CSV table of C-alpha atoms and ligand atoms in Angstrom, one decimal:
chain,number,residue,atom,x,y,z
A,29,UNK,CA,7.2,12.1,-14.8
A,30,UNK,CA,7.3,9.2,-17.2
A,31,UNK,CA,4.0,8.5,-18.9
A,32,UNK,CA,2.8,5.0,-18.5
A,33,UNK,CA,0.6,2.7,-20.5
A,34,UNK,CA,-1.2,1.4,-17.4
A,35,UNK,CA,-0.5,4.0,-14.6
A,36,UNK,CA,-0.3,7.8,-14.4
A,37,UNK,CA,2.2,9.5,-12.1
A,38,UNK,CA,2.5,13.1,-10.9
A,39,UNK,CA,4.7,14.7,-8.3
A,40,UNK,CA,3.4,17.7,-6.3
A,41,UNK,CA,4.4,19.1,-2.9
A,42,UNK,CA,6.5,16.0,-2.1
A,43,UNK,CA,3.6,13.6,-2.9
A,44,UNK,CA,4.1,11.2,-5.8
A,45,UNK,CA,0.7,10.1,-6.9
A,46,UNK,CA,0.6,6.8,-8.7
A,47,UNK,CA,-2.8,6.3,-10.3
A,48,UNK,CA,-3.8,2.9,-11.7
A,49,UNK,CA,-5.2,3.6,-15.1
A,50,UNK,CA,-6.9,0.7,-16.9
A,51,UNK,CA,-10.4,1.8,-16.1
A,52,UNK,CA,-12.1,-0.4,-18.8
A,53,UNK,CA,-10.6,-3.5,-17.1
A,54,UNK,CA,-11.3,-2.1,-13.5
A,55,UNK,CA,-7.5,-1.5,-13.3
A,56,UNK,CA,-6.8,-5.3,-13.4
A,57,UNK,CA,-3.1,-5.8,-13.1
A,58,UNK,CA,-1.3,-7.1,-16.2
A,59,UNK,CA,2.4,-7.6,-17.0
A,60,UNK,CA,2.8,-4.0,-18.1
A,61,UNK,CA,1.2,-2.6,-15.0
A,62,UNK,CA,3.5,-4.8,-12.7
A,63,UNK,CA,6.5,-3.4,-14.6
A,64,UNK,CA,5.3,0.2,-14.5
A,65,UNK,CA,4.4,0.0,-10.8
A,66,UNK,CA,7.9,-1.5,-10.0
A,67,UNK,CA,9.5,1.4,-12.0
A,68,UNK,CA,7.4,4.0,-10.2
A,69,UNK,CA,8.3,2.7,-6.8
A,70,UNK,CA,12.0,2.5,-7.7
A,71,UNK,CA,11.8,6.2,-8.7
A,72,UNK,CA,9.9,7.0,-5.5
A,73,UNK,CA,12.7,5.4,-3.5
A,74,UNK,CA,15.5,7.2,-5.3
A,75,UNK,CA,14.1,10.7,-5.8
A,76,UNK,CA,14.6,12.8,-2.7
A,77,UNK,CA,11.8,15.1,-3.8
A,78,UNK,CA,9.4,12.3,-3.1
A,79,UNK,CA,8.4,12.2,0.5
A,80,UNK,CA,5.1,10.3,0.4
A,81,UNK,CA,3.4,8.0,-2.2
A,82,UNK,CA,-0.3,8.2,-2.9
A,83,UNK,CA,-1.7,5.1,-4.7
A,84,UNK,CA,-5.0,5.8,-6.3
A,85,UNK,CA,-7.1,4.6,-9.3
A,86,UNK,CA,-8.9,6.0,-12.2
A,87,UNK,CA,-12.5,5.0,-13.0
A,88,UNK,CA,-15.2,3.3,-11.0
A,89,UNK,CA,-13.0,0.7,-9.2
A,90,UNK,CA,-9.6,0.6,-7.5
A,91,UNK,CA,-8.3,-2.7,-8.9
A,92,UNK,CA,-9.8,-6.1,-9.9
A,93,UNK,CA,-6.6,-8.1,-9.2
A,94,UNK,CA,-4.7,-10.2,-11.7
A,95,UNK,CA,-5.8,-9.5,-15.3
A,96,UNK,CA,-7.6,-12.8,-16.1
A,97,UNK,CA,-7.3,-12.0,-19.8
A,98,UNK,CA,-3.6,-13.0,-19.3
A,99,UNK,CA,-4.8,-16.4,-18.1
A,100,UNK,CA,-6.6,-18.0,-21.1
A,101,UNK,CA,-7.6,-21.7,-20.8
A,102,UNK,CA,-4.4,-23.7,-21.1
A,103,UNK,CA,-4.0,-26.3,-23.9
A,104,UNK,CA,-5.0,-29.8,-22.9
A,105,UNK,CA,-2.6,-31.3,-20.4
A,106,UNK,CA,-0.9,-28.0,-19.6
A,107,UNK,CA,-1.3,-25.5,-16.7
A,108,UNK,CA,-0.3,-21.9,-16.1
A,109,UNK,CA,2.7,-21.6,-13.8
A,110,UNK,CA,1.3,-18.9,-11.4
A,111,UNK,CA,4.4,-19.3,-9.2
A,112,UNK,CA,6.4,-17.6,-12.0
A,113,UNK,CA,4.5,-14.4,-12.1
A,114,UNK,CA,4.4,-14.3,-8.3
A,115,UNK,CA,8.1,-15.1,-7.9
A,116,UNK,CA,9.4,-12.8,-10.7
A,117,UNK,CA,7.0,-9.9,-10.6
A,118,UNK,CA,4.4,-9.7,-7.9
A,119,UNK,CA,6.6,-10.7,-4.9
A,120,UNK,CA,9.4,-8.3,-5.8
A,121,UNK,CA,6.8,-5.5,-6.1
A,122,UNK,CA,5.2,-6.2,-2.8
A,123,UNK,CA,8.6,-6.5,-1.1
A,124,UNK,CA,9.6,-3.2,-2.7
A,125,UNK,CA,6.5,-1.4,-1.2
A,126,UNK,CA,7.3,-2.9,2.2
A,127,UNK,CA,10.9,-1.9,2.1
A,128,UNK,CA,10.3,1.6,0.8
A,129,UNK,CA,11.5,4.0,3.5
A,130,UNK,CA,8.7,6.4,2.7
A,131,UNK,CA,5.0,6.3,3.7
A,132,UNK,CA,2.6,4.8,1.1
A,133,UNK,CA,-1.1,5.9,1.4
A,134,UNK,CA,-3.7,4.2,-0.7
A,135,UNK,CA,-7.2,5.5,-1.7
A,136,UNK,CA,-9.7,2.8,-2.5
A,137,UNK,CA,-12.7,3.6,-4.6
A,138,UNK,CA,-15.2,1.0,-5.8
A,139,UNK,CA,-14.0,-2.6,-6.0
A,140,UNK,CA,-10.7,-3.9,-4.7
A,141,UNK,CA,-10.5,-7.7,-5.5
A,142,UNK,CA,-7.7,-10.3,-5.3
A,143,UNK,CA,-4.3,-8.7,-5.7
A,144,UNK,CA,-6.1,-5.4,-5.9
A,145,UNK,CA,-7.1,-5.8,-2.3
A,146,UNK,CA,-3.6,-6.9,-1.5
A,147,UNK,CA,-2.2,-3.7,-3.1
A,148,UNK,CA,-4.7,-1.6,-1.1
A,149,UNK,CA,-3.5,-3.0,2.2
A,150,UNK,CA,0.2,-3.2,1.3
A,151,UNK,CA,0.0,0.6,1.9
A,152,UNK,CA,1.0,1.9,5.3
A,153,UNK,CA,-2.2,3.9,5.5
A,154,UNK,CA,-5.4,3.0,3.6
A,155,UNK,CA,-8.3,5.3,3.0
A,156,UNK,CA,-11.5,3.7,1.6
A,157,UNK,CA,-14.7,5.1,0.2
A,158,UNK,CA,-17.4,4.0,2.6
A,159,UNK,CA,-19.1,2.2,-0.3
A,160,UNK,CA,-15.9,0.6,-1.5
A,161,UNK,CA,-16.3,-3.2,-2.2
A,162,UNK,CA,-13.5,-5.4,-1.0
A,163,UNK,CA,-13.4,-9.0,-2.2
A,164,UNK,CA,-10.9,-11.8,-1.4
A,165,UNK,CA,-11.8,-13.2,-4.8
A,166,UNK,CA,-8.9,-15.7,-4.9
A,167,UNK,CA,-11.0,-18.7,-3.7
A,168,UNK,CA,-13.8,-17.8,-6.1
A,169,UNK,CA,-11.4,-18.8,-9.0
A,170,UNK,CA,-9.7,-21.7,-7.2
A,171,UNK,CA,-6.8,-19.9,-5.7
A,172,UNK,CA,-5.5,-19.0,-2.2
A,173,UNK,CA,-4.5,-15.5,-1.0
A,174,UNK,CA,-1.3,-14.1,-2.4
A,175,UNK,CA,0.6,-10.8,-2.7
A,176,UNK,CA,1.1,-10.7,1.1
A,177,UNK,CA,-2.7,-10.9,1.9
A,178,UNK,CA,-2.3,-14.1,4.0
A,179,UNK,CA,0.3,-12.1,6.0
A,180,UNK,CA,-1.3,-8.6,6.3
A,181,UNK,CA,-4.9,-9.6,6.6
A,182,UNK,CA,-4.9,-11.7,9.8
A,183,UNK,CA,-2.6,-9.2,11.4
A,184,UNK,CA,-5.1,-6.4,10.6
A,185,UNK,CA,-8.4,-8.0,11.2
A,186,UNK,CA,-7.7,-11.2,13.1
A,187,UNK,CA,-7.6,-14.8,11.9
A,188,UNK,CA,-11.3,-15.7,12.1
A,189,UNK,CA,-12.4,-12.8,9.9
A,190,UNK,CA,-9.5,-13.2,7.5
A,191,UNK,CA,-10.2,-16.9,7.0
A,192,UNK,CA,-14.0,-16.4,6.7
A,193,UNK,CA,-13.5,-13.7,4.1
A,194,UNK,CA,-10.8,-15.6,2.2
A,195,UNK,CA,-12.8,-18.8,2.1
A,196,UNK,CA,-16.2,-17.4,1.2
A,197,UNK,CA,-15.0,-14.7,-1.2
A,198,UNK,CA,-17.8,-12.6,0.4
A,199,UNK,CA,-17.7,-8.9,-0.4
A,200,UNK,CA,-17.4,-6.3,2.4
A,201,UNK,CA,-17.6,-2.5,2.4
A,202,UNK,CA,-15.2,0.3,3.2
A,203,UNK,CA,-17.3,0.8,6.3
A,204,UNK,CA,-16.8,-2.8,7.4
A,205,UNK,CA,-13.0,-2.6,6.6
A,206,UNK,CA,-12.7,0.5,8.8
A,207,UNK,CA,-14.7,-1.0,11.6
A,208,UNK,CA,-12.5,-4.1,11.5
A,209,UNK,CA,-9.2,-2.1,11.3
A,210,UNK,CA,-8.3,-3.2,7.8
A,211,UNK,CA,-8.1,0.4,6.7
A,212,UNK,CA,-7.4,3.6,8.5
A,213,UNK,CA,-10.6,5.5,7.6
A,214,UNK,CA,-13.7,5.1,5.5
A,215,UNK,CA,-14.9,8.4,4.1
A,216,UNK,CA,-17.8,9.5,2.0
A,217,UNK,CA,-17.1,8.6,-1.7
A,218,UNK,CA,-17.0,12.2,-2.8
A,219,UNK,CA,-14.4,13.0,-0.2
A,220,UNK,CA,-12.0,10.1,-0.8
A,221,UNK,CA,-9.5,11.8,-3.1
A,222,UNK,CA,-9.2,15.0,-1.0
A,223,UNK,CA,-9.0,13.1,2.3
A,224,UNK,CA,-6.3,10.7,1.1
A,225,UNK,CA,-4.4,13.5,-0.8
A,226,UNK,CA,-4.6,15.8,2.2
A,227,UNK,CA,-3.2,13.1,4.5
A,228,UNK,CA,-0.4,12.3,2.0
A,229,UNK,CA,0.5,16.0,1.9
A,230,UNK,CA,0.6,16.1,5.6
A,231,UNK,CA,3.0,13.1,5.8
A,232,UNK,CA,5.1,14.8,3.1
A,233,UNK,CA,5.7,17.7,5.5
A,234,UNK,CA,6.7,15.4,8.4
A,235,UNK,CA,10.3,14.5,9.1
A,236,UNK,CA,11.2,11.8,6.5
A,237,UNK,CA,13.7,9.9,8.6
A,238,UNK,CA,11.3,9.7,11.5
A,239,UNK,CA,8.6,8.3,9.2
A,240,UNK,CA,10.9,5.8,7.8
A,241,UNK,CA,11.6,4.7,11.3
A,242,UNK,CA,7.9,4.4,12.2
A,243,UNK,CA,7.5,2.1,9.2
A,244,UNK,CA,10.6,0.0,9.9
A,245,UNK,CA,10.0,-0.3,13.6
A,246,UNK,CA,6.4,-1.2,13.4
A,247,UNK,CA,6.8,-3.7,10.7
A,248,UNK,CA,9.8,-5.3,12.4
A,249,UNK,CA,7.8,-5.6,15.7
A,250,UNK,CA,5.8,-8.6,14.2
A,251,UNK,CA,8.9,-10.8,14.5
A,252,UNK,CA,10.5,-9.4,17.7
A,253,UNK,CA,10.1,-9.9,21.4
A,254,UNK,CA,9.4,-6.9,23.6
A,255,UNK,CA,12.9,-6.9,24.8
A,256,UNK,CA,14.4,-7.0,21.3
A,257,UNK,CA,12.0,-4.2,20.2
A,258,UNK,CA,13.0,-2.0,23.2
A,259,UNK,CA,16.6,-2.4,22.1
A,260,UNK,CA,15.7,-1.7,18.4
A,261,UNK,CA,13.8,1.5,19.5
A,262,UNK,CA,16.9,2.6,21.6
A,263,UNK,CA,19.2,2.3,18.5
A,264,UNK,CA,16.7,4.0,16.2
A,265,UNK,CA,16.0,6.8,18.6
A,266,UNK,CA,19.7,7.4,19.1
A,267,UNK,CA,20.1,7.8,15.3
A,268,UNK,CA,17.1,10.1,15.0
A,269,UNK,CA,18.5,12.2,17.9
A,270,UNK,CA,21.5,13.0,15.8
A,271,UNK,CA,19.4,14.4,12.9
A,272,UNK,CA,18.9,18.0,11.9
A,273,UNK,CA,15.2,17.3,11.8
A,274,UNK,CA,15.2,16.5,15.6
A,275,UNK,CA,17.1,19.7,16.3
A,276,UNK,CA,14.7,21.6,14.1
A,277,UNK,CA,11.6,19.9,15.6
A,278,UNK,CA,12.5,20.8,19.2
A,279,UNK,CA,13.7,24.3,18.2
A,280,UNK,CA,10.4,24.9,16.4
A,281,UNK,CA,8.4,23.7,19.4
A,282,UNK,CA,10.4,26.0,21.8
A,283,UNK,CA,10.1,29.0,19.4
A,284,UNK,CA,6.3,28.3,18.9
A,285,UNK,CA,6.7,28.1,15.1
A,286,UNK,CA,6.0,25.4,12.4
A,287,UNK,CA,9.0,23.1,11.9
A,288,UNK,CA,10.6,22.8,8.4
A,289,UNK,CA,12.0,19.3,8.0
A,290,UNK,CA,14.7,18.5,5.4
A,291,UNK,CA,15.3,14.8,5.9
A,292,UNK,CA,18.8,15.4,7.2
B,324,T3D,O1,-2.4,-15.3,-11.9
B,324,T3D,C1,-1.5,-15.0,-11.2
B,324,T3D,O2,-0.5,-14.4,-11.6
B,324,T3D,C2,-1.7,-15.3,-9.7
B,324,T3D,C3,-2.1,-14.0,-9.0
B,324,T3D,C4,-3.3,-13.9,-8.6
B,324,T3D,C5,-3.8,-12.7,-7.9
B,324,T3D,C6,-5.2,-12.3,-8.1
B,324,T3D,O3,-5.5,-11.2,-8.1
B,324,T3D,S1,-6.3,-13.6,-8.3
B,324,T3D,C7,-7.9,-12.7,-8.4
B,324,T3D,C8,-8.1,-12.2,-9.8
B,324,T3D,N1,-9.3,-11.4,-9.9
B,324,T3D,C9,-10.6,-11.8,-9.8
B,324,T3D,O4,-10.8,-13.0,-9.8
B,324,T3D,C10,-11.7,-10.8,-9.9
B,324,T3D,C11,-12.5,-11.0,-11.2
B,324,T3D,N2,-13.5,-9.9,-11.4
B,324,T3D,C12,-14.6,-10.0,-10.7
B,324,T3D,O5,-14.9,-10.8,-9.9
B,324,T3D,C13,-15.6,-8.8,-10.9
B,324,T3D,O6,-15.2,-8.2,-12.2
B,324,T3D,C14,-15.5,-7.7,-9.8
B,324,T3D,C15,-16.1,-8.3,-8.6
B,324,T3D,C16,-14.0,-7.3,-9.6
B,324,T3D,C17,-16.3,-6.5,-10.3
B,324,T3D,O7,-17.6,-6.9,-10.7
B,324,T3D,P1,-18.5,-5.8,-11.4
B,324,T3D,O8,-19.8,-6.5,-11.7
B,324,T3D,O9,-18.4,-4.5,-10.7
B,324,T3D,O10,-17.7,-5.5,-12.8
B,324,T3D,P2,-17.6,-6.5,-14.1
B,324,T3D,O11,-18.7,-6.2,-15.0
B,324,T3D,O12,-17.5,-7.9,-13.7
B,324,T3D,O13,-16.2,-6.0,-14.7
B,324,T3D,C18,-16.1,-4.9,-15.5
B,324,T3D,C19,-15.2,-5.2,-16.7
B,324,T3D,O14,-13.9,-5.4,-16.1
B,324,T3D,C20,-15.6,-6.4,-17.4
B,324,T3D,O15,-15.2,-6.3,-18.7
B,324,T3D,P3,-16.4,-6.1,-19.9
B,324,T3D,O16,-17.3,-7.3,-19.8
B,324,T3D,O17,-17.0,-4.8,-19.6
B,324,T3D,O18,-15.6,-6.1,-21.2
B,324,T3D,C21,-14.7,-7.5,-16.8
B,324,T3D,O19,-14.5,-8.6,-17.6
B,324,T3D,C22,-13.5,-6.7,-16.5
B,324,T3D,N3,-12.7,-7.3,-15.4
B,324,T3D,C23,-13.0,-7.4,-14.1
B,324,T3D,N4,-12.1,-8.0,-13.4
B,324,T3D,C24,-11.1,-8.4,-14.3
B,324,T3D,C25,-11.5,-8.0,-15.6
B,324,T3D,N5,-10.8,-8.2,-16.7
B,324,T3D,C26,-9.6,-8.9,-16.5
B,324,T3D,N6,-9.2,-9.3,-15.3
B,324,T3D,C27,-9.9,-9.1,-14.2
B,324,T3D,N7,-9.5,-9.5,-13.0
């Protein structure tokens, strides 16, 4: 695995763990981290040995969002062009995660603020420590939600909650996030890493093409009518029915043994 300046990666049992690693800055996202994350997700897409991605963080927090050290006061009469970093770096990264035909699991410890919260919920399945602290801190510094948060959040927790949290910048816990459906599970802080890693390992043993279909079908459903979605399901299921993994899955069931899926 390539050693990064801002992230650590390790591959084991089909799970590529990508750990944010700027603990002294609460893993705030700087230019180097955006580039390293993009490279890690590209590698995850291309390497057949990677069957699931676990996004975690070193230190006492998950991620404090954009590194504000990269946004010093502009000279008089000038302003930062935030659209540039979003257009050229953040948006491609978040599109890459959404398009990745492999499950992404995130494990949120401590604080997840701004784009850090966005990163946490861009995952397909998010685990949070019960005492994790989520903050839509964008408005606190005069910004609106970005990195897909204005798309994901109302779909996950409803428009009222999403707007109230985005407007107030009020912090909420991992427990709240689980109760509202923003994350899959809140777990005791000491169990976060093992719970998320165990789940990622479980997904890595599942049939890859079926999991890619789960992700594609459910994400596409937001824009489809029921009738269109039924047709999309028919086409996807026909493709999956032709795979070795479907033959293996049914055979294993009939032979009362554990299936071994190859992604073919
Ligand atoms: O700009 C663009 O490209 C547009 C994209 C925007 C996306 C965004 O993410 S906008 C939102 C940016 N993030 C924030 O506004 C969060 C700022 N941070 C905080 O509000 C607080 O630090 C936290 C609530 C996240 C955590 O509070 P706390 O009390 O647990 O920790 P702390 O003491 O504030 O922070 C610890 C250290 O991390 C501290 O450094 P120090 O004093 O020990 O040297 C602090 O400055 C540093 N830190 C925290 N957040 C950031 C940061 N350094 C750089 N950038 C940060 N975002």
